[in-house]
Short mmCIF file of C-alpha atoms and ligand atoms in Angstrom, two decimals:
data_model
loop_
_atom_site.label_atom_id
_atom_site.label_comp_id
_atom_site.label_asym_id
_atom_site.label_seq_id
_atom_site.Cartn_x
_atom_site.Cartn_y
_atom_site.Cartn_z
CA UNK A 37 -1.66 12.63 -3.12
CA UNK A 38 -2.36 11.61 0.45
CA UNK A 39 -5.45 10.25 2.18
CA UNK A 40 -6.10 11.26 5.77
CA UNK A 41 -8.26 9.11 8.00
CA UNK A 42 -9.17 10.53 11.40
CA UNK A 43 -9.21 8.25 14.43
CA UNK A 44 -11.06 9.50 17.46
CA UNK A 45 -13.52 8.53 20.11
CA UNK A 46 -14.71 9.00 23.64
CA UNK A 47 -11.80 9.19 26.07
CA UNK A 48 -8.94 9.76 23.69
CA UNK A 49 -7.60 12.63 21.63
CA UNK A 50 -8.28 12.35 17.92
CA UNK A 51 -5.32 11.83 15.58
CA UNK A 52 -4.75 11.39 11.88
CA UNK A 53 -3.57 8.40 9.88
CA UNK A 54 -1.96 9.77 6.74
CA UNK A 55 -1.61 7.28 3.86
CA UNK A 56 0.47 8.23 0.82
CA UNK A 57 3.82 8.07 -0.89
CA UNK A 58 7.09 9.76 0.04
CA UNK A 59 5.95 10.36 3.61
CA UNK A 60 9.18 9.11 5.24
CA UNK A 61 11.25 11.89 3.75
CA UNK A 62 8.66 14.49 4.76
CA UNK A 63 8.07 13.14 8.26
CA UNK A 64 10.05 15.93 9.95
CA UNK A 65 7.62 18.77 9.25
CA UNK A 66 4.61 16.74 10.43
CA UNK A 67 6.37 15.62 13.63
CA UNK A 68 7.72 19.13 14.30
CA UNK A 69 4.13 20.44 14.17
CA UNK A 70 3.52 18.48 17.40
CA UNK A 71 6.18 20.67 19.06
CA UNK A 72 8.18 18.09 21.02
CA UNK A 73 11.46 18.98 22.79
CA UNK A 74 13.09 15.94 21.11
CA UNK A 75 11.93 13.29 18.62
CA UNK A 76 13.73 10.03 19.31
CA UNK A 77 13.44 7.13 16.88
CA UNK A 78 12.93 3.53 18.03
CA UNK A 79 13.48 1.04 15.21
CA UNK A 80 14.82 -2.43 14.50
CA UNK A 81 18.23 -3.12 12.98
CA UNK A 82 16.84 -4.09 9.56
CA UNK A 83 14.51 -1.11 9.16
CA UNK A 84 17.05 1.33 10.59
CA UNK A 85 19.57 0.22 7.95
CA UNK A 86 17.06 0.79 5.12
CA UNK A 87 14.97 3.77 6.23
CA UNK A 88 16.57 5.11 9.43
CA UNK A 89 18.66 7.83 7.83
CA UNK A 90 15.77 9.12 5.68
CA UNK A 91 13.62 9.68 8.74
CA UNK A 92 16.44 10.90 11.01
CA UNK A 93 17.53 13.36 8.32
CA UNK A 94 13.98 14.62 7.83
CA UNK A 95 13.50 15.17 11.58
CA UNK A 96 16.84 16.99 11.82
CA UNK A 97 16.05 19.16 8.78
CA UNK A 98 12.82 20.20 10.51
CA UNK A 99 14.95 21.48 13.41
CA UNK A 100 14.25 18.60 15.78
CA UNK A 101 16.89 17.21 18.13
CA UNK A 102 16.86 13.53 17.36
CA UNK A 103 18.61 10.17 17.73
CA UNK A 104 17.91 6.50 17.20
CA UNK A 105 17.88 3.34 19.28
CA UNK A 106 17.51 -0.05 17.62
CA UNK A 107 16.49 -3.53 18.74
CA UNK A 108 17.10 -6.80 16.87
CA UNK A 109 14.49 -7.48 14.16
CA UNK A 110 11.82 -10.03 15.06
CA UNK A 111 9.11 -10.96 17.54
CA UNK A 112 11.66 -11.85 20.25
CA UNK A 113 12.24 -8.11 20.74
CA UNK A 114 8.76 -7.71 22.26
CA UNK A 115 10.37 -8.63 25.59
CA UNK A 116 11.03 -7.20 29.06
CA UNK A 117 14.73 -7.21 28.17
CA UNK A 118 14.34 -4.96 25.11
CA UNK A 119 11.73 -2.79 26.83
CA UNK A 120 14.20 -2.13 29.64
CA UNK A 121 17.05 -1.48 27.21
CA UNK A 122 15.04 1.07 25.21
CA UNK A 123 13.71 2.83 28.32
CA UNK A 124 17.22 3.00 29.74
CA UNK A 125 18.52 4.51 26.52
CA UNK A 126 15.87 7.23 26.58
CA UNK A 127 16.81 8.05 30.19
CA UNK A 128 20.52 8.06 29.34
CA UNK A 129 19.85 10.42 26.43
CA UNK A 130 18.09 12.84 28.79
CA UNK A 131 14.67 12.84 27.14
CA UNK A 132 11.98 14.71 29.07
CA UNK A 133 8.20 14.60 29.39
CA UNK A 134 7.72 16.70 26.27
CA UNK A 135 9.98 14.47 24.19
CA UNK A 136 8.35 12.27 21.61
CA UNK A 137 9.04 8.68 20.55
CA UNK A 138 8.97 7.86 16.83
CA UNK A 139 8.22 4.18 16.17
CA UNK A 140 9.84 3.37 12.81
CA UNK A 141 9.24 -0.23 11.77
CA UNK A 142 6.76 -3.07 11.78
CA UNK A 143 4.33 -4.17 14.44
CA UNK A 144 7.10 -5.39 16.72
CA UNK A 145 8.70 -1.96 16.86
CA UNK A 146 5.31 -0.22 17.08
CA UNK A 147 4.16 -2.36 20.01
CA UNK A 148 7.48 -2.05 21.85
CA UNK A 149 8.01 1.66 21.19
CA UNK A 150 4.38 2.40 22.03
CA UNK A 151 4.69 0.63 25.38
CA UNK A 152 7.97 2.46 25.97
CA UNK A 153 6.16 5.76 25.34
CA UNK A 154 3.31 4.74 27.65
CA UNK A 155 5.76 4.05 30.49
CA UNK A 156 8.47 6.67 30.06
CA UNK A 157 7.95 9.31 32.76
CA UNK A 158 4.37 7.92 33.04
CA UNK A 159 3.63 8.61 29.42
CA UNK A 160 5.00 10.67 26.54
CA UNK A 161 3.70 11.24 23.03
CA UNK A 162 4.56 8.92 20.19
CA UNK A 163 4.22 8.86 16.42
CA UNK A 164 3.87 5.67 14.39
CA UNK A 165 5.75 5.38 11.10
CA UNK A 166 4.80 1.84 10.08
CA UNK A 167 7.04 0.19 7.47
CA UNK A 168 5.33 -3.21 7.11
CA UNK A 169 1.94 -3.78 5.51
CA UNK A 170 0.76 -5.36 8.75
CA UNK A 171 1.73 -2.28 10.73
CA UNK A 172 0.12 0.09 8.20
CA UNK A 173 -3.20 -1.75 8.08
CA UNK A 174 -3.44 -2.70 11.72
CA UNK A 175 -0.85 -2.33 14.48
CA UNK A 176 -0.05 1.38 14.08
CA UNK A 177 -3.73 2.30 14.58
CA UNK A 178 -5.73 1.97 17.77
CA UNK A 179 -3.24 2.30 20.60
CA UNK A 180 -2.72 -1.32 21.66
CA UNK A 181 0.92 -1.64 22.78
CA UNK A 182 2.49 -4.72 24.34
CA UNK A 183 5.29 -7.19 24.86
CA UNK A 184 5.06 -11.00 25.02
CA UNK A 185 6.19 -13.33 27.77
CA UNK A 186 6.83 -17.09 27.48
CA UNK A 187 3.37 -17.43 29.09
CA UNK A 188 1.65 -15.78 26.18
CA UNK A 189 1.27 -13.11 23.57
CA UNK A 190 0.81 -9.39 24.35
CA UNK A 191 0.09 -10.17 28.01
CA UNK A 192 1.91 -7.08 29.32
CA UNK A 193 0.89 -3.80 27.75
CA UNK A 194 -1.09 -0.60 27.77
CA UNK A 195 -3.58 1.31 25.68
CA UNK A 196 -1.62 4.37 24.52
CA UNK A 197 -2.76 6.13 21.37
CA UNK A 198 -0.24 7.66 18.97
CA UNK A 199 -0.45 11.39 18.12
CA UNK A 200 -0.01 10.71 14.40
CA UNK A 201 0.44 7.78 12.00
CA UNK A 202 2.36 8.14 8.71
CA UNK A 203 1.83 5.15 6.38
CA UNK A 204 4.19 5.50 3.42
CA UNK A 205 3.28 3.02 0.67
CA UNK A 206 6.76 3.47 -0.87
CA UNK A 207 8.31 2.02 2.31
CA UNK A 208 6.67 -1.30 1.44
CA UNK A 209 8.78 -1.67 -1.72
CA UNK A 210 11.65 -3.17 0.31
CA UNK A 211 9.44 -5.58 2.26
CA UNK A 212 10.06 -9.31 1.67
CA UNK A 213 7.08 -11.03 0.02
CA UNK A 214 6.46 -13.23 3.07
CA UNK A 215 5.92 -10.05 5.12
CA UNK A 216 3.62 -8.55 2.46
CA UNK A 217 1.46 -11.67 2.65
CA UNK A 218 1.52 -11.59 6.46
CA UNK A 219 0.09 -8.09 6.38
CA UNK A 220 -2.44 -9.21 3.78
CA UNK A 221 -3.79 -11.64 6.37
CA UNK A 222 -4.92 -8.76 8.61
CA UNK A 223 -6.39 -7.04 5.52
CA UNK A 224 -8.40 -10.18 4.69
CA UNK A 225 -9.44 -10.30 8.35
CA UNK A 226 -10.99 -6.83 8.06
CA UNK A 227 -13.09 -8.00 5.11
CA UNK A 228 -14.13 -11.16 6.93
CA UNK A 229 -15.17 -9.11 9.98
CA UNK A 230 -17.44 -6.54 8.39
CA UNK A 231 -17.04 -5.95 4.66
CA UNK A 232 -17.85 -8.89 2.37
CA UNK A 233 -17.51 -6.71 -0.76
CA UNK A 234 -13.99 -5.72 0.32
CA UNK A 235 -13.16 -9.42 0.88
CA UNK A 236 -14.34 -10.14 -2.68
CA UNK A 237 -12.24 -7.25 -4.04
CA UNK A 238 -9.17 -8.59 -2.23
CA UNK A 239 -9.57 -11.95 -3.97
CA UNK A 240 -10.37 -10.37 -7.34
CA UNK A 241 -9.33 -6.98 -8.70
CA UNK A 242 -7.20 -6.22 -5.63
CA UNK A 243 -5.39 -9.58 -5.48
CA UNK A 244 -2.18 -8.07 -6.87
CA UNK A 245 -1.74 -6.41 -3.46
CA UNK A 246 -0.71 -9.74 -1.96
CA UNK A 247 2.13 -9.75 -4.51
CA UNK A 248 3.20 -6.21 -3.61
CA UNK A 249 1.40 -4.09 -6.25
CA UNK A 250 1.55 -0.54 -4.78
CA UNK A 251 -1.82 0.69 -6.09
CA UNK A 252 -3.70 -2.32 -4.75
CA UNK A 253 -1.75 -2.04 -1.49
CA UNK A 254 -2.70 1.61 -1.10
CA UNK A 255 -6.41 0.85 -1.50
CA UNK A 256 -6.11 -2.06 0.92
CA UNK A 257 -4.35 0.11 3.51
CA UNK A 258 -6.94 2.89 3.23
CA UNK A 259 -9.96 0.57 3.56
CA UNK A 260 -8.35 -1.36 6.42
CA UNK A 261 -7.56 1.80 8.35
CA UNK A 262 -11.12 3.09 7.78
CA UNK A 263 -12.53 -0.14 9.22
CA UNK A 264 -10.16 -0.20 12.17
CA UNK A 265 -10.63 3.54 12.90
CA UNK A 266 -14.38 3.13 13.04
CA UNK A 267 -14.25 0.19 15.45
CA UNK A 268 -11.58 1.70 17.71
CA UNK A 269 -13.46 5.02 17.76
CA UNK A 270 -16.50 3.22 19.16
CA UNK A 271 -14.66 1.09 21.70
CA UNK A 272 -11.08 2.10 22.50
CA UNK A 273 -10.46 -0.30 25.39
CA UNK A 274 -12.21 -3.39 23.97
CA UNK A 275 -15.26 -3.33 26.21
CA UNK A 276 -17.30 -4.84 23.37
CA UNK A 277 -17.14 -4.40 19.59
CA UNK A 278 -13.34 -3.99 19.38
CA UNK A 279 -12.97 -7.68 20.28
CA UNK A 280 -14.15 -8.42 16.72
CA UNK A 281 -10.71 -7.25 15.50
CA UNK A 282 -9.45 -10.36 17.29
CA UNK A 283 -11.01 -12.68 14.69
CA UNK A 284 -8.57 -15.57 14.23
CA UNK A 285 -6.39 -14.43 17.12
CA UNK A 286 -7.52 -16.82 19.88
CA UNK A 287 -6.34 -19.75 17.77
CA UNK A 288 -3.52 -17.72 16.19
CA UNK A 289 -1.96 -16.43 19.42
CA UNK A 290 -2.12 -19.95 20.91
CA UNK A 291 -0.20 -21.31 17.90
CA UNK A 292 2.38 -18.50 18.10
CA UNK A 293 2.95 -19.12 21.81
CA UNK A 294 3.25 -22.90 21.29
CA UNK A 295 5.89 -22.18 18.64
CA UNK A 296 7.83 -19.99 21.08
CA UNK A 297 7.22 -16.86 18.93
CA UNK A 298 9.78 -18.15 16.43
CA UNK A 299 10.00 -17.98 12.65
CA UNK A 300 7.75 -20.97 11.89
CA UNK A 301 4.69 -18.70 11.74
CA UNK A 302 4.63 -14.92 11.51
CA UNK A 303 1.82 -13.17 13.37
CA UNK A 304 -0.02 -12.61 10.09
CA UNK A 305 0.31 -16.26 9.09
CA UNK A 306 -1.01 -17.32 12.50
CA UNK A 307 -3.97 -14.95 12.05
CA UNK A 308 -4.64 -16.33 8.54
CA UNK A 309 -4.73 -19.88 9.88
CA UNK A 310 -6.74 -18.75 12.90
CA UNK A 311 -9.36 -17.05 10.68
CA UNK A 312 -9.76 -20.18 8.56
CA UNK A 313 -10.14 -22.22 11.76
CA UNK A 314 -12.69 -19.77 13.23
CA UNK A 315 -14.83 -20.06 10.08
CA UNK A 316 -14.56 -23.87 10.04
CA UNK A 317 -15.43 -24.00 13.75
CA UNK A 318 -18.44 -21.73 13.08
CA UNK A 319 -19.61 -23.95 10.22
CA UNK A 320 -19.17 -27.07 12.38
CA UNK A 321 -21.44 -25.43 14.99
CA UNK A 322 -24.04 -24.59 12.37
CA UNK A 323 -23.46 -20.86 12.85
CA UNK A 324 -22.36 -20.13 9.30
CA UNK A 325 -22.63 -21.99 6.02
CA UNK A 326 -20.02 -24.51 4.89
CA UNK A 327 -19.87 -22.48 1.67
CA UNK A 328 -18.70 -19.36 3.55
CA UNK A 329 -16.11 -21.38 5.49
CA UNK A 330 -14.82 -22.78 2.19
CA UNK A 331 -14.83 -19.36 0.53
CA UNK A 332 -12.93 -17.74 3.39
CA UNK A 333 -10.34 -20.53 3.30
CA UNK A 334 -9.97 -20.24 -0.49
CA UNK A 335 -9.42 -16.45 -0.25
CA UNK A 336 -6.75 -16.87 2.42
CA UNK A 337 -5.03 -19.73 0.60
CA UNK A 338 -5.01 -17.82 -2.70
CA UNK A 339 -2.85 -15.18 -1.03
CA UNK A 340 -0.21 -17.80 -0.21
CA UNK A 341 -1.17 -18.01 3.46
CA UNK A 342 -1.65 -21.09 5.65
CA UNK A 343 -5.16 -22.34 6.39
CA UNK A 344 -4.54 -25.74 8.01
CA UNK A 345 -2.50 -26.98 10.98
CA UNK A 346 -0.83 -29.34 8.49
CA UNK A 347 0.67 -26.26 6.79
CA UNK A 348 2.88 -25.82 9.87
CA UNK A 349 5.78 -28.17 10.47
CA UNK A 350 4.79 -29.05 14.04
CA UNK A 351 2.37 -31.34 15.85
CA UNK A 352 0.25 -29.29 18.25
CA UNK A 353 -1.32 -30.74 21.37
CA UNK A 354 -5.06 -29.97 21.67
CA UNK A 355 -4.66 -29.77 25.46
CA UNK A 356 -1.80 -27.28 25.23
CA UNK A 357 -3.70 -25.11 22.72
CA UNK A 358 -6.78 -25.03 24.95
CA UNK A 359 -4.56 -24.05 27.90
CA UNK A 360 -3.18 -21.17 25.85
CA UNK A 361 -6.67 -20.11 24.75
CA UNK A 362 -7.89 -20.10 28.36
CA UNK A 363 -5.06 -17.65 29.17
CA UNK A 364 -6.06 -15.28 26.36
CA UNK A 365 -6.97 -11.75 27.49
CA UNK A 366 -10.54 -12.15 26.21
CA UNK A 367 -11.19 -15.17 28.44
CA UNK A 368 -13.21 -14.35 31.56
CA UNK A 369 -13.42 -16.68 34.56
CA UNK A 370 -11.53 -19.37 32.62
CA UNK A 371 -14.28 -19.60 29.94
CA UNK A 372 -13.03 -19.64 26.36
CA UNK A 373 -13.93 -16.66 24.18
CA UNK A 374 -13.90 -16.90 20.41
CA UNK A 375 -14.85 -14.55 17.60
CA UNK A 376 -17.20 -16.62 15.44
CA UNK A 377 -18.93 -16.07 12.12
CA UNK A 378 -22.51 -15.97 10.86
CA UNK A 379 -21.23 -15.20 7.37
CA UNK A 380 -18.33 -13.49 5.61
CA UNK A 381 -18.58 -9.90 6.84
CA UNK A 382 -20.69 -10.79 9.89
CA UNK A 383 -18.84 -11.96 13.01
CA UNK A 384 -19.68 -11.90 16.71
CA UNK A 385 -18.11 -12.64 20.09
CA UNK A 386 -19.01 -15.86 21.91
CA UNK A 387 -17.85 -15.55 25.52
CA UNK A 388 -18.82 -19.03 26.60
CA UNK A 389 -17.40 -21.56 24.19
CA UNK A 390 -17.44 -25.16 25.41
CA UNK A 391 -13.83 -26.33 25.82
CA UNK A 392 -14.81 -29.93 25.00
CA UNK A 393 -16.27 -28.84 21.66
CA UNK A 394 -13.08 -26.92 20.91
CA UNK A 395 -11.00 -29.96 21.88
CA UNK A 396 -12.93 -32.21 19.47
CA UNK A 397 -12.57 -29.59 16.74
CA UNK A 398 -8.81 -29.25 17.28
CA UNK A 399 -8.37 -33.01 17.07
CA UNK A 400 -10.40 -33.06 13.84
CA UNK A 401 -8.08 -30.31 12.58
CA UNK A 402 -5.05 -32.51 13.22
CA UNK A 403 -3.94 -31.61 16.75
CA UNK A 404 -2.81 -34.49 18.95
CA UNK A 405 -5.46 -35.78 21.40
N1 NAD B 2 -0.96 -3.30 18.35
C1 NAD B 2 -1.77 -3.86 17.49
O1 NAD B 2 -2.93 -3.49 17.32
C2 NAD B 2 -1.25 -4.99 16.64
C3 NAD B 2 -1.99 -5.41 15.53
C4 NAD B 2 -1.48 -6.43 14.73
C5 NAD B 2 -0.26 -7.01 15.04
N2 NAD B 2 0.44 -6.55 16.12
C6 NAD B 2 1.76 -7.11 16.41
O2 NAD B 2 2.62 -6.79 15.33
C7 NAD B 2 3.68 -7.73 15.29
C8 NAD B 2 3.92 -8.19 13.87
O3 NAD B 2 4.27 -7.06 13.10
P1 NAD B 2 4.96 -7.23 11.68
O4 NAD B 2 4.28 -8.28 10.92
O5 NAD B 2 5.07 -5.88 11.11
O6 NAD B 2 6.39 -7.84 12.03
P2 NAD B 2 7.82 -7.17 12.31
O7 NAD B 2 7.70 -5.88 12.98
O8 NAD B 2 8.62 -8.24 12.96
O9 NAD B 2 8.38 -6.93 10.84
C9 NAD B 2 8.58 -8.04 10.01
C10 NAD B 2 10.00 -8.04 9.40
O10 NAD B 2 10.04 -7.08 8.36
C11 NAD B 2 11.19 -6.24 8.51
N3 NAD B 2 10.83 -4.96 7.93
C12 NAD B 2 9.99 -4.03 8.42
N4 NAD B 2 9.79 -3.05 7.55
C13 NAD B 2 10.55 -3.35 6.48
C14 NAD B 2 10.74 -2.72 5.23
N5 NAD B 2 10.08 -1.61 4.88
N6 NAD B 2 11.60 -3.28 4.37
C15 NAD B 2 12.24 -4.45 4.68
N7 NAD B 2 12.07 -5.10 5.83
C16 NAD B 2 11.22 -4.56 6.72
C17 NAD B 2 11.45 -6.23 9.99
O11 NAD B 2 12.78 -5.90 10.28
C18 NAD B 2 11.11 -7.67 10.37
O12 NAD B 2 12.21 -8.51 10.12
C19 NAD B 2 3.28 -8.87 16.21
O13 NAD B 2 4.02 -8.80 17.39
C20 NAD B 2 1.81 -8.60 16.48
O14 NAD B 2 1.42 -9.09 17.72
C21 NAD B 2 -0.03 -5.58 16.92
O1 LIG B 3 -6.48 -3.74 17.55
C1 LIG B 3 -7.06 -4.73 17.99
O2 LIG B 3 -7.94 -4.65 18.86
C2 LIG B 3 -6.72 -6.08 17.50
O3 LIG B 3 -7.18 -7.06 18.04
C3 LIG B 3 -5.80 -6.16 16.32
C4 LIG B 3 -5.01 -7.45 16.25
O4 LIG B 3 -4.71 -7.68 14.89
C5 LIG B 3 -3.67 -7.38 16.98
O5 LIG B 3 -2.92 -8.54 16.72
C6 LIG B 3 -3.73 -7.12 18.47
O6 LIG B 3 -2.44 -6.84 18.96
C7 LIG B 3 -4.25 -8.28 19.24
O7 LIG B 3 -4.59 -7.81 20.48
P1 LIG B 3 -4.72 -8.71 21.78
O8 LIG B 3 -5.53 -7.84 22.68
O9 LIG B 3 -5.39 -9.98 21.40
O10 LIG B 3 -3.34 -8.93 22.27
ZN1 ZN B 4 -3.22 -9.25 14.69
#
């Protein structure tokens, strides 16, 4: 059985997110229905070794001319260097404007392949086949594509919507537990943003999802995609409400950048810690109750995710973090923007956060003065 969630809104063509089992081996027919001249796979070395042949074989069986280019696994591949290498490979292979890029992998591959598709011959179609929980619940949906630079996270990118997303729950069976939990962080984030009952389910009946239980994962993927589809449909280019999906990211991206995008924190772990910080900051400002800040932290911690700076083996400088936050894409005119909370399930954007208040908070949290 599959569940299909439509994503559509003003200014972009609607597409379907299909959630189910066994979708990798049936991908060919669904991609062929889009009638591309070629369907070229972009993946990372780890995913290609596990799932590359299943998808390549399925595309070929559906009569599609195909091939695969891989990048090293990990955040470091969201770089100008890998973007250039992948684009060059597509040119060398003779792809044309009606060729299609298939992003097979986690959020790193999705963001890189999506940006490749946005740039190649000024834009070709692409299909997302997300193989991490994080990519299924978040990055494959909504059309944000990007690479990082040493100056910050996702600073170079484009909005480019996929034509189709195939989220195969069976693909998650090979995912290391740390990566399952990282994806769970973005799932928890969706509950914290706008669905308190979902957040409760994630910490109760659905908690087995954080340990890899496929039934709980499937429900978590479906509800997350519904939430994200609704928000993206209202505000594709983040003129307003879409910024709420950035809960935890102003802190989280600053931490990731300070750590040089290395292995110390995955993106999901940084978001988990950032969400806990956003709720504590909100409580400190009297915007939400201390009880909700504590409850959000407990829910995140119960899933084996970090909630405190002390959970990371690094001393952060408050000054450096504020510098990173001022360079975030949400910041306007140098003013800090944060997604803050009134309660679990009720968050809002504050576009004028006082940097001195943030500095005091970061020092309280354990950052160096
Ligand atoms: N575009 C968006 O809206 C959006 C949303 C959220 C996150 N992101 C981005 O996504 C990235 C993080 O994505 P991620 O957490 O998926 O990380 P990732 O893509 O690095 O994947 C994590 C690891 O899991 C491995 N892997 C992937 N699928 C596997 C499988 N089925 N079995 C075994 N191993 C597998 C990968 O090789 C990699 O080593 C970040 O760069 C983040 O900024 C983008
Ligand atoms: O889709 C969105 O919008 C999000 O903010 C989802 C985030 O989880 C994701 O990490 C996104 O890439 C962050 O976007 P950015 O604009 O802050 O780079
Ligand atoms: Zn994220």
